[in-house]
Amino acid sequence: MYIYILLLLICKVSNAASVEERGFWDLLGSLLNYSNSALVPEDANLSITELGKKYGYRVEQHTVTTEDGYILNFHRIPTRSRKVRPVVFLMHGLLDSSDTWLLLGPNKALAYLLADLEFDVWLGNSRGNKHCQNHTSLYNTDSDFWHFSWEEIAVHDLPAMIDYILQVTGMQNLYYVGHSQGTTTGYVLCAMKPEYNSKIKMMFSLAPEAWMGHIRSPLVKIFSPAHSVLAYLLSDFSADYAGVDFFNKISTFVCTIVPARCDNVLFALSGYETKINETFLAVILGHSPSGSSTFQFAHYGQLVESHRFCRYDFGRQGNLAAYNQSVPPDYDVSLVTTPVVIFYSAKDLLSDPKDVNILIKNLNNVRETIFLEDFTHLDYVYAQDAAHVIYNKIIRRIISDEEN
Ligand SMILES: *[C@@H]1O[C@H](CO)[C@@H](O)[C@H](O)[C@H]1NC(C)=O
Ligand SMILES: *[C@@H]1O[C@H](CO)[C@@H](O)[C@H](O)[C@H]1NC(C)=O
Ligand SMILES: *[C@@H]1O[C@H](CO)[C@@H](O)[C@H](O)[C@H]1NC(C)=O
Ligand SMILES: *[C@@H]1O[C@H](CO)[C@@H](O)[C@H](O)[C@H]1NC(C)=O
Ligand SMILES: *[C@@H]1O[C@H](CO)[C@@H](O)[C@H](O)[C@H]1NC(C)=O
């Protein structure tokens, strides 16, 4: 509780744009109202498989173990076609899970739209989220379980899932759609394990995160090393709650005061989500935030501070031990040779166009960039008009790519 209030206060005193700030407090107010209304929609309560079933889709669960022992449960909406169909793999963002891609419901959510067109749809999950709390030798209450950033997701989780999918389907490659952290992990994978470029036929990046020096989100800024908040959390907090994921802890606190199973951290991170209404908000909050390691935030915080896209900074001594150099090496995104299609937006506080332009300059094979005026960071997966503005473009491109 105290930590949460601390975060809110820091958010408040940091120079948040007044409109966003007002939006945030309104949202908190409407949530408090909401929790009394007992109108929480059913979709907020259903698991991903139950959601699929309700809307007439079969959602399968698959399990794969990474080379470093994490047991990942992830999902598939198998094609109804008898023919072999292209695979589309969707990778969620920070604090999120495979659920994200279904929440908008039929005719709106990307996973359903792809399934309607008989694509073979796979929904990835990263270590530490609610579907991936198991390990072959660690418990999720061990602090060692949580010692990973998104680089580990990129170089261990993605290869495990992608190789499994290609083996099960007999395909040579797949289409990769990433949102937010799902874009980061895509670039890191192709840069550090370039052999995966040929396994990814095309990469769609929604709200890309790589260079972050121009980020405008007040709450993310406080995670940068210039503020000692994160260092404090990493030390004291993990000492008190060894290994227990910080953000899941926060949601527990918040749910004690706001009993609609809710959490505003997600929204504070992203700015006010104008396209998300109250009813749908309750559905979203029934499914996220999902677990993430504090190191994922710390790593992003370092990028905010360093204006670089580089590996985790362990400090001079740690870097010498890990990388044989005193500063962490850059990710070489010029090694991403698979074609990349980028969607970014003027209103996205977490993925600033200035930073995305740096990324675009450094990538070697950008096929198309689509600039949106009014999408905020979570609108890519939660806006009612995402199908119209974004998903149809992805689908059209996949179809034309298949025809060539
Ligand atoms: C909460 O409910 C009260 C009373 O119904 C209403 O006056 C207020 O505007 C609501 N607040 C929000 C943010 O919806
Ligand atoms: C959601 O789940 C909670 C606890 O399992 C239950 O009390 C509540 O009635 C459920 N609500 C709906 C709309 O299914
Ligand atoms: C973790 O593994 C145990 C034992 O294998 C199993 O009972 C449990 O359901 C698993 N949990 C998850 C979330 O997969
Ligand atoms: C809120 O969003 C839901 C979709 O999740 C939609 O069905 C509903 O019509 C929306 N309500 C309003 C008032 O726009
Ligand atoms: C570490 O870097 C130094 C200087 O760049 C080099 O001479 C040495 O071989 C490197 N050691 C290892 C183990 O890579």
Tab-separated table of C-alpha atoms in Angstrom, residues 63-345:
chain	number	residue	atom	x	y	z
A	63	THR	CA	3.768	-26.201	-22.924
A	64	VAL	CA	7.463	-25.903	-23.648
A	65	THR	CA	10.500	-25.823	-21.352
A	66	THR	CA	13.256	-23.319	-22.107
A	67	GLU	CA	16.930	-24.314	-22.067
A	68	ASP	CA	17.236	-22.559	-18.700
A	69	GLY	CA	14.309	-24.403	-17.132
A	70	TYR	CA	11.298	-22.090	-17.370
A	71	ILE	CA	8.089	-23.951	-18.154
A	72	LEU	CA	6.029	-21.815	-20.524
A	73	ASN	CA	2.344	-22.361	-21.109
A	74	PHE	CA	1.189	-20.651	-24.257
A	75	HIS	CA	-1.824	-20.813	-26.518
A	76	ARG	CA	-3.053	-21.639	-29.971
A	77	ILE	CA	-6.260	-21.137	-31.885
A	78	PRO	CA	-5.788	-23.905	-34.430
A	79	THR	CA	-6.968	-23.322	-37.960
A	80	ARG	CA	-10.272	-24.902	-38.983
A	81	SER	CA	-8.904	-25.357	-42.459
A	82	ARG	CA	-7.787	-28.804	-43.566
A	83	LYS	CA	-4.972	-27.214	-45.504
A	84	VAL	CA	-1.667	-26.196	-43.991
A	85	ARG	CA	-2.095	-22.536	-43.153
A	86	PRO	CA	0.425	-19.771	-42.369
A	87	VAL	CA	1.335	-19.365	-38.716
A	88	VAL	CA	0.931	-16.000	-37.038
A	89	PHE	CA	2.627	-15.680	-33.669
A	90	LEU	CA	1.517	-12.872	-31.342
A	91	MET	CA	3.797	-11.710	-28.540
A	92	HIS	CA	2.422	-9.561	-25.734
A	93	GLY	CA	3.965	-6.605	-23.880
A	94	LEU	CA	5.239	-5.944	-20.386
A	95	LEU	CA	2.856	-6.991	-17.549
A	96	ASP	CA	0.696	-8.686	-20.130
A	97	SER	CA	-0.057	-12.196	-21.363
A	98	SER	CA	-1.563	-14.139	-24.250
A	99	ASP	CA	-5.016	-13.111	-22.956
A	100	THR	CA	-4.477	-9.604	-24.312
A	101	TRP	CA	-4.979	-10.628	-27.931
A	102	LEU	CA	-8.550	-11.893	-27.270
A	103	LEU	CA	-10.032	-9.356	-24.904
A	104	LEU	CA	-11.606	-7.091	-27.521
A	105	GLY	CA	-13.856	-9.971	-28.462
A	106	PRO	CA	-15.007	-11.411	-31.788
A	107	ASN	CA	-14.734	-9.245	-34.925
A	108	LYS	CA	-12.433	-6.918	-33.017
A	109	ALA	CA	-9.558	-8.812	-31.404
A	110	LEU	CA	-6.579	-9.672	-33.605
A	111	ALA	CA	-6.466	-13.337	-32.586
A	112	TYR	CA	-10.097	-13.889	-33.601
A	113	LEU	CA	-9.787	-11.937	-36.847
A	114	LEU	CA	-6.812	-14.070	-37.858
A	115	ALA	CA	-8.589	-17.274	-36.834
A	116	ASP	CA	-11.650	-16.264	-38.886
A	117	LEU	CA	-9.370	-16.148	-41.926
A	118	GLU	CA	-8.088	-19.626	-41.064
A	119	PHE	CA	-4.617	-18.597	-40.058
A	120	ASP	CA	-2.927	-20.824	-37.498
A	121	VAL	CA	-2.790	-18.432	-34.527
A	122	TRP	CA	-0.276	-18.855	-31.700
A	123	LEU	CA	-0.191	-16.625	-28.638
A	124	GLY	CA	3.134	-16.475	-26.819
A	125	ASN	CA	3.793	-16.008	-23.116
A	126	SER	CA	6.939	-14.859	-21.357
A	127	ARG	CA	8.501	-16.240	-18.187
A	128	GLY	CA	7.077	-14.743	-15.014
A	129	ASN	CA	3.634	-13.927	-16.362
A	130	LYS	CA	0.585	-15.667	-14.927
A	131	HIS	CA	0.811	-18.585	-17.382
A	132	CYS	CA	4.522	-19.121	-16.754
A	133	GLN	CA	5.089	-19.425	-13.022
A	134	ASN	CA	6.770	-22.839	-13.132
A	135	HIS	CA	10.402	-23.867	-13.436
A	136	THR	CA	12.108	-27.243	-13.474
A	137	SER	CA	14.198	-26.480	-10.382
A	138	LEU	CA	13.116	-23.093	-8.957
A	139	TYR	CA	9.960	-21.978	-7.201
A	140	ASN	CA	8.451	-18.657	-8.110
A	141	THR	CA	9.060	-17.652	-4.500
A	142	ASP	CA	12.844	-18.026	-5.035
A	143	SER	CA	14.446	-14.732	-5.919
A	144	ASP	CA	16.553	-16.555	-8.520
A	145	PHE	CA	13.368	-17.308	-10.414
A	146	TRP	CA	12.927	-13.565	-11.007
A	147	HIS	CA	16.486	-12.836	-12.116
A	148	PHE	CA	15.772	-12.096	-15.741
A	149	SER	CA	15.092	-9.165	-17.983
A	150	TRP	CA	13.530	-9.129	-21.432
A	151	GLU	CA	16.817	-10.195	-23.016
A	152	GLU	CA	16.285	-13.640	-21.456
A	153	ILE	CA	12.736	-13.656	-22.808
A	154	ALA	CA	14.164	-12.855	-26.241
A	155	VAL	CA	16.993	-15.374	-26.322
A	156	HIS	CA	15.409	-18.257	-24.363
A	157	ASP	CA	11.602	-18.025	-24.384
A	158	LEU	CA	11.071	-16.944	-27.986
A	159	PRO	CA	13.366	-19.584	-29.521
A	160	ALA	CA	11.731	-22.297	-27.386
A	161	MET	CA	8.227	-21.306	-28.500
A	162	ILE	CA	9.127	-20.600	-32.136
A	163	ASP	CA	11.003	-23.886	-32.598
A	164	TYR	CA	8.159	-25.776	-30.944
A	165	ILE	CA	5.582	-24.125	-33.212
A	166	LEU	CA	7.567	-24.787	-36.385
A	167	GLN	CA	8.040	-28.394	-35.344
A	168	VAL	CA	4.350	-28.970	-34.523
A	169	THR	CA	3.101	-27.247	-37.682
A	170	GLY	CA	5.848	-28.439	-40.025
A	171	MET	CA	6.256	-24.869	-41.274
A	172	GLN	CA	9.571	-23.226	-42.166
A	173	ASN	CA	8.687	-19.822	-40.795
A	174	LEU	CA	6.004	-17.702	-39.185
A	175	TYR	CA	4.702	-14.140	-39.035
A	176	TYR	CA	5.607	-12.357	-35.806
A	177	VAL	CA	3.397	-9.638	-34.322
A	178	GLY	CA	4.759	-7.946	-31.205
A	179	HIS	CA	3.243	-5.298	-28.987
A	180	SER	CA	5.527	-3.069	-26.915
A	181	GLN	CA	7.948	-5.384	-25.070
A	182	GLY	CA	6.996	-7.977	-27.678
A	183	THR	CA	8.736	-5.746	-30.234
A	184	THR	CA	11.844	-5.353	-28.042
A	185	THR	CA	12.178	-9.097	-27.675
A	186	GLY	CA	11.740	-9.577	-31.425
A	187	TYR	CA	14.625	-7.206	-32.254
A	188	VAL	CA	16.863	-8.654	-29.524
A	189	LEU	CA	16.198	-12.179	-30.744
A	190	CYS	CA	17.080	-11.402	-34.370
A	191	ALA	CA	20.134	-9.355	-33.320
A	192	MET	CA	21.566	-11.911	-30.893
A	193	LYS	CA	20.474	-15.066	-32.690
A	194	PRO	CA	20.450	-13.975	-36.348
A	195	GLU	CA	19.547	-17.492	-37.482
A	196	TYR	CA	15.987	-16.663	-36.344
A	197	ASN	CA	15.628	-14.069	-39.105
A	198	SER	CA	14.849	-16.844	-41.543
A	199	LYS	CA	12.270	-18.342	-39.179
A	200	ILE	CA	10.390	-15.048	-39.027
A	201	LYS	CA	8.858	-14.257	-42.374
A	202	MET	CA	7.858	-10.757	-41.411
A	203	MET	CA	7.846	-8.842	-38.151
A	204	PHE	CA	4.990	-6.490	-37.273
A	205	SER	CA	5.881	-4.041	-34.509
A	206	LEU	CA	3.049	-2.307	-32.650
A	207	ALA	CA	4.307	0.505	-30.417
A	208	PRO	CA	7.993	-0.389	-30.725
A	209	GLU	CA	10.336	-0.144	-27.751
A	210	ALA	CA	14.071	-0.003	-28.386
A	211	TRP	CA	15.585	3.454	-27.991
A	212	MET	CA	13.781	5.177	-25.108
A	213	GLY	CA	15.599	8.428	-24.420
A	214	HIS	CA	12.552	10.537	-25.347
A	215	ILE	CA	9.937	8.720	-23.311
A	216	ARG	CA	7.247	10.947	-21.815
A	217	SER	CA	5.535	8.623	-19.337
A	218	PRO	CA	6.101	10.027	-15.849
A	219	LEU	CA	5.903	6.689	-14.107
A	220	VAL	CA	8.441	5.052	-16.359
A	221	LYS	CA	10.798	7.953	-15.897
A	222	ILE	CA	11.001	7.238	-12.215
A	223	PHE	CA	12.343	3.788	-13.023
A	224	SER	CA	15.389	5.289	-14.641
A	225	PRO	CA	18.523	5.020	-12.518
A	226	ALA	CA	18.708	8.782	-12.022
A	227	HIS	CA	15.965	8.345	-9.470
A	228	SER	CA	16.860	5.957	-6.725
A	229	VAL	CA	13.333	4.581	-6.457
A	230	LEU	CA	14.059	1.453	-8.400
A	231	ALA	CA	17.317	0.760	-6.608
A	232	TYR	CA	15.370	1.071	-3.400
A	233	LEU	CA	12.718	-1.312	-4.592
A	234	LEU	CA	15.250	-3.797	-5.903
A	235	SER	CA	17.114	-3.841	-2.623
A	236	ASP	CA	14.655	-3.328	0.199
A	237	PHE	CA	11.581	-4.644	-1.421
A	238	SER	CA	13.050	-7.855	-2.683
A	239	ALA	CA	14.707	-8.362	0.696
A	240	ASP	CA	11.318	-8.208	2.368
A	241	TYR	CA	9.502	-10.188	-0.253
A	242	ALA	CA	12.284	-12.367	-1.551
A	243	GLY	CA	11.443	-13.344	-5.062
A	244	VAL	CA	7.848	-12.308	-4.971
A	245	ASP	CA	7.113	-10.285	-8.033
A	246	PHE	CA	6.868	-6.649	-7.164
A	247	PHE	CA	4.074	-5.706	-9.496
A	248	ASN	CA	1.877	-8.612	-8.565
A	249	LYS	CA	2.433	-7.469	-5.024
A	250	ILE	CA	1.289	-3.999	-5.950
A	251	SER	CA	-1.868	-5.310	-7.517
A	252	THR	CA	-2.647	-7.175	-4.345
A	253	PHE	CA	-2.250	-3.982	-2.363
A	254	VAL	CA	-4.399	-1.998	-4.696
A	255	CYS	CA	-7.091	-4.595	-4.748
A	256	THR	CA	-7.322	-4.280	-1.028
A	257	ILE	CA	-8.318	-0.664	-1.358
A	258	VAL	CA	-10.137	-0.883	-4.688
A	259	PRO	CA	-11.934	-4.198	-4.618
A	260	ALA	CA	-12.669	-4.556	-8.343
A	261	ARG	CA	-9.524	-6.655	-8.896
A	262	CYS	CA	-7.966	-3.612	-10.261
A	263	ASP	CA	-4.681	-1.918	-10.633
A	264	ASN	CA	-3.776	1.425	-12.100
A	265	VAL	CA	-0.107	0.890	-12.560
A	266	LEU	CA	-0.783	-0.196	-16.092
A	267	PHE	CA	-2.555	3.032	-16.837
A	268	ALA	CA	-0.159	5.243	-15.021
A	269	LEU	CA	2.574	3.698	-17.146
A	270	SER	CA	0.794	4.378	-20.372
A	271	GLY	CA	-1.000	7.630	-19.866
A	272	TYR	CA	-4.725	8.083	-20.013
A	273	GLU	CA	-6.341	5.598	-22.371
A	274	THR	CA	-8.991	7.657	-24.062
A	275	LYS	CA	-10.242	4.855	-26.253
A	276	ILE	CA	-11.006	2.453	-23.414
A	277	ASN	CA	-14.406	2.732	-21.730
A	278	GLU	CA	-15.231	1.763	-18.166
A	279	THR	CA	-16.921	-1.540	-18.951
A	280	PHE	CA	-14.052	-2.734	-21.040
A	281	LEU	CA	-11.575	-1.480	-18.463
A	282	ALA	CA	-12.996	-3.966	-15.986
A	283	VAL	CA	-12.424	-6.757	-18.509
A	284	ILE	CA	-8.831	-5.666	-19.034
A	285	LEU	CA	-8.195	-5.487	-15.316
A	286	GLY	CA	-9.573	-8.988	-14.909
A	287	HIS	CA	-6.664	-10.208	-17.038
A	288	SER	CA	-3.779	-7.905	-16.301
A	289	PRO	CA	-1.398	-6.906	-14.990
A	290	SER	CA	0.244	-10.235	-15.331
A	291	GLY	CA	3.601	-10.913	-13.674
A	292	SER	CA	6.863	-9.308	-14.720
A	293	SER	CA	10.282	-9.190	-13.129
A	294	THR	CA	11.480	-5.902	-11.677
A	295	PHE	CA	14.595	-6.281	-13.848
A	296	GLN	CA	12.474	-5.820	-16.953
A	297	PHE	CA	11.557	-2.362	-15.662
A	298	ALA	CA	15.095	-1.657	-14.529
A	299	HIS	CA	16.445	-2.552	-17.953
A	300	TYR	CA	13.982	-0.210	-19.668
A	301	GLY	CA	14.842	2.444	-17.096
A	302	GLN	CA	18.506	2.143	-18.072
A	303	LEU	CA	17.601	2.712	-21.718
A	304	VAL	CA	15.673	5.843	-20.783
A	305	GLU	CA	18.762	7.153	-19.038
A	306	SER	CA	21.469	6.035	-21.474
A	307	HIS	CA	19.633	6.925	-24.698
A	308	ARG	CA	20.981	3.614	-26.017
A	309	PHE	CA	19.503	0.245	-26.957
A	310	CYS	CA	21.859	-2.029	-25.090
A	311	ARG	CA	22.238	-4.992	-22.782
A	312	TYR	CA	21.615	-4.877	-19.033
A	313	ASP	CA	23.963	-2.570	-17.137
A	314	PHE	CA	25.357	-4.417	-14.117
A	315	GLY	CA	27.729	-1.589	-13.173
A	316	ARG	CA	31.402	-1.464	-14.136
A	317	GLN	CA	32.589	-4.576	-12.300
A	318	GLY	CA	29.531	-6.575	-13.237
A	319	ASN	CA	29.807	-5.545	-16.865
A	320	LEU	CA	33.457	-6.587	-17.017
A	321	ALA	CA	32.473	-9.968	-15.642
A	322	ALA	CA	29.465	-10.370	-17.914
A	323	TYR	CA	30.652	-8.717	-21.125
A	324	ASN	CA	34.407	-8.181	-20.742
A	325	GLN	CA	33.887	-4.439	-21.143
A	326	SER	CA	32.972	-1.722	-18.688
A	327	VAL	CA	29.753	-0.590	-20.422
A	328	PRO	CA	27.054	-2.932	-21.724
A	329	PRO	CA	27.249	-3.686	-25.470
A	330	ASP	CA	24.630	-2.304	-27.874
A	331	TYR	CA	22.133	-4.566	-29.559
A	332	ASP	CA	23.024	-4.524	-33.235
A	333	VAL	CA	19.602	-4.116	-34.823
A	334	SER	CA	21.184	-3.944	-38.266
A	335	LEU	CA	21.277	-7.742	-37.896
A	336	VAL	CA	17.469	-7.799	-37.988
A	337	THR	CA	17.240	-8.787	-41.638
A	338	THR	CA	13.650	-9.991	-41.642
A	339	PRO	CA	11.278	-7.349	-43.063
A	340	VAL	CA	9.804	-5.113	-40.364
A	341	VAL	CA	6.489	-3.233	-40.469
A	342	ILE	CA	6.202	-0.549	-37.794
A	343	PHE	CA	3.087	1.053	-36.321
A	344	TYR	CA	3.698	4.053	-34.069
A	345	SER	CA	1.738	7.009	-32.821
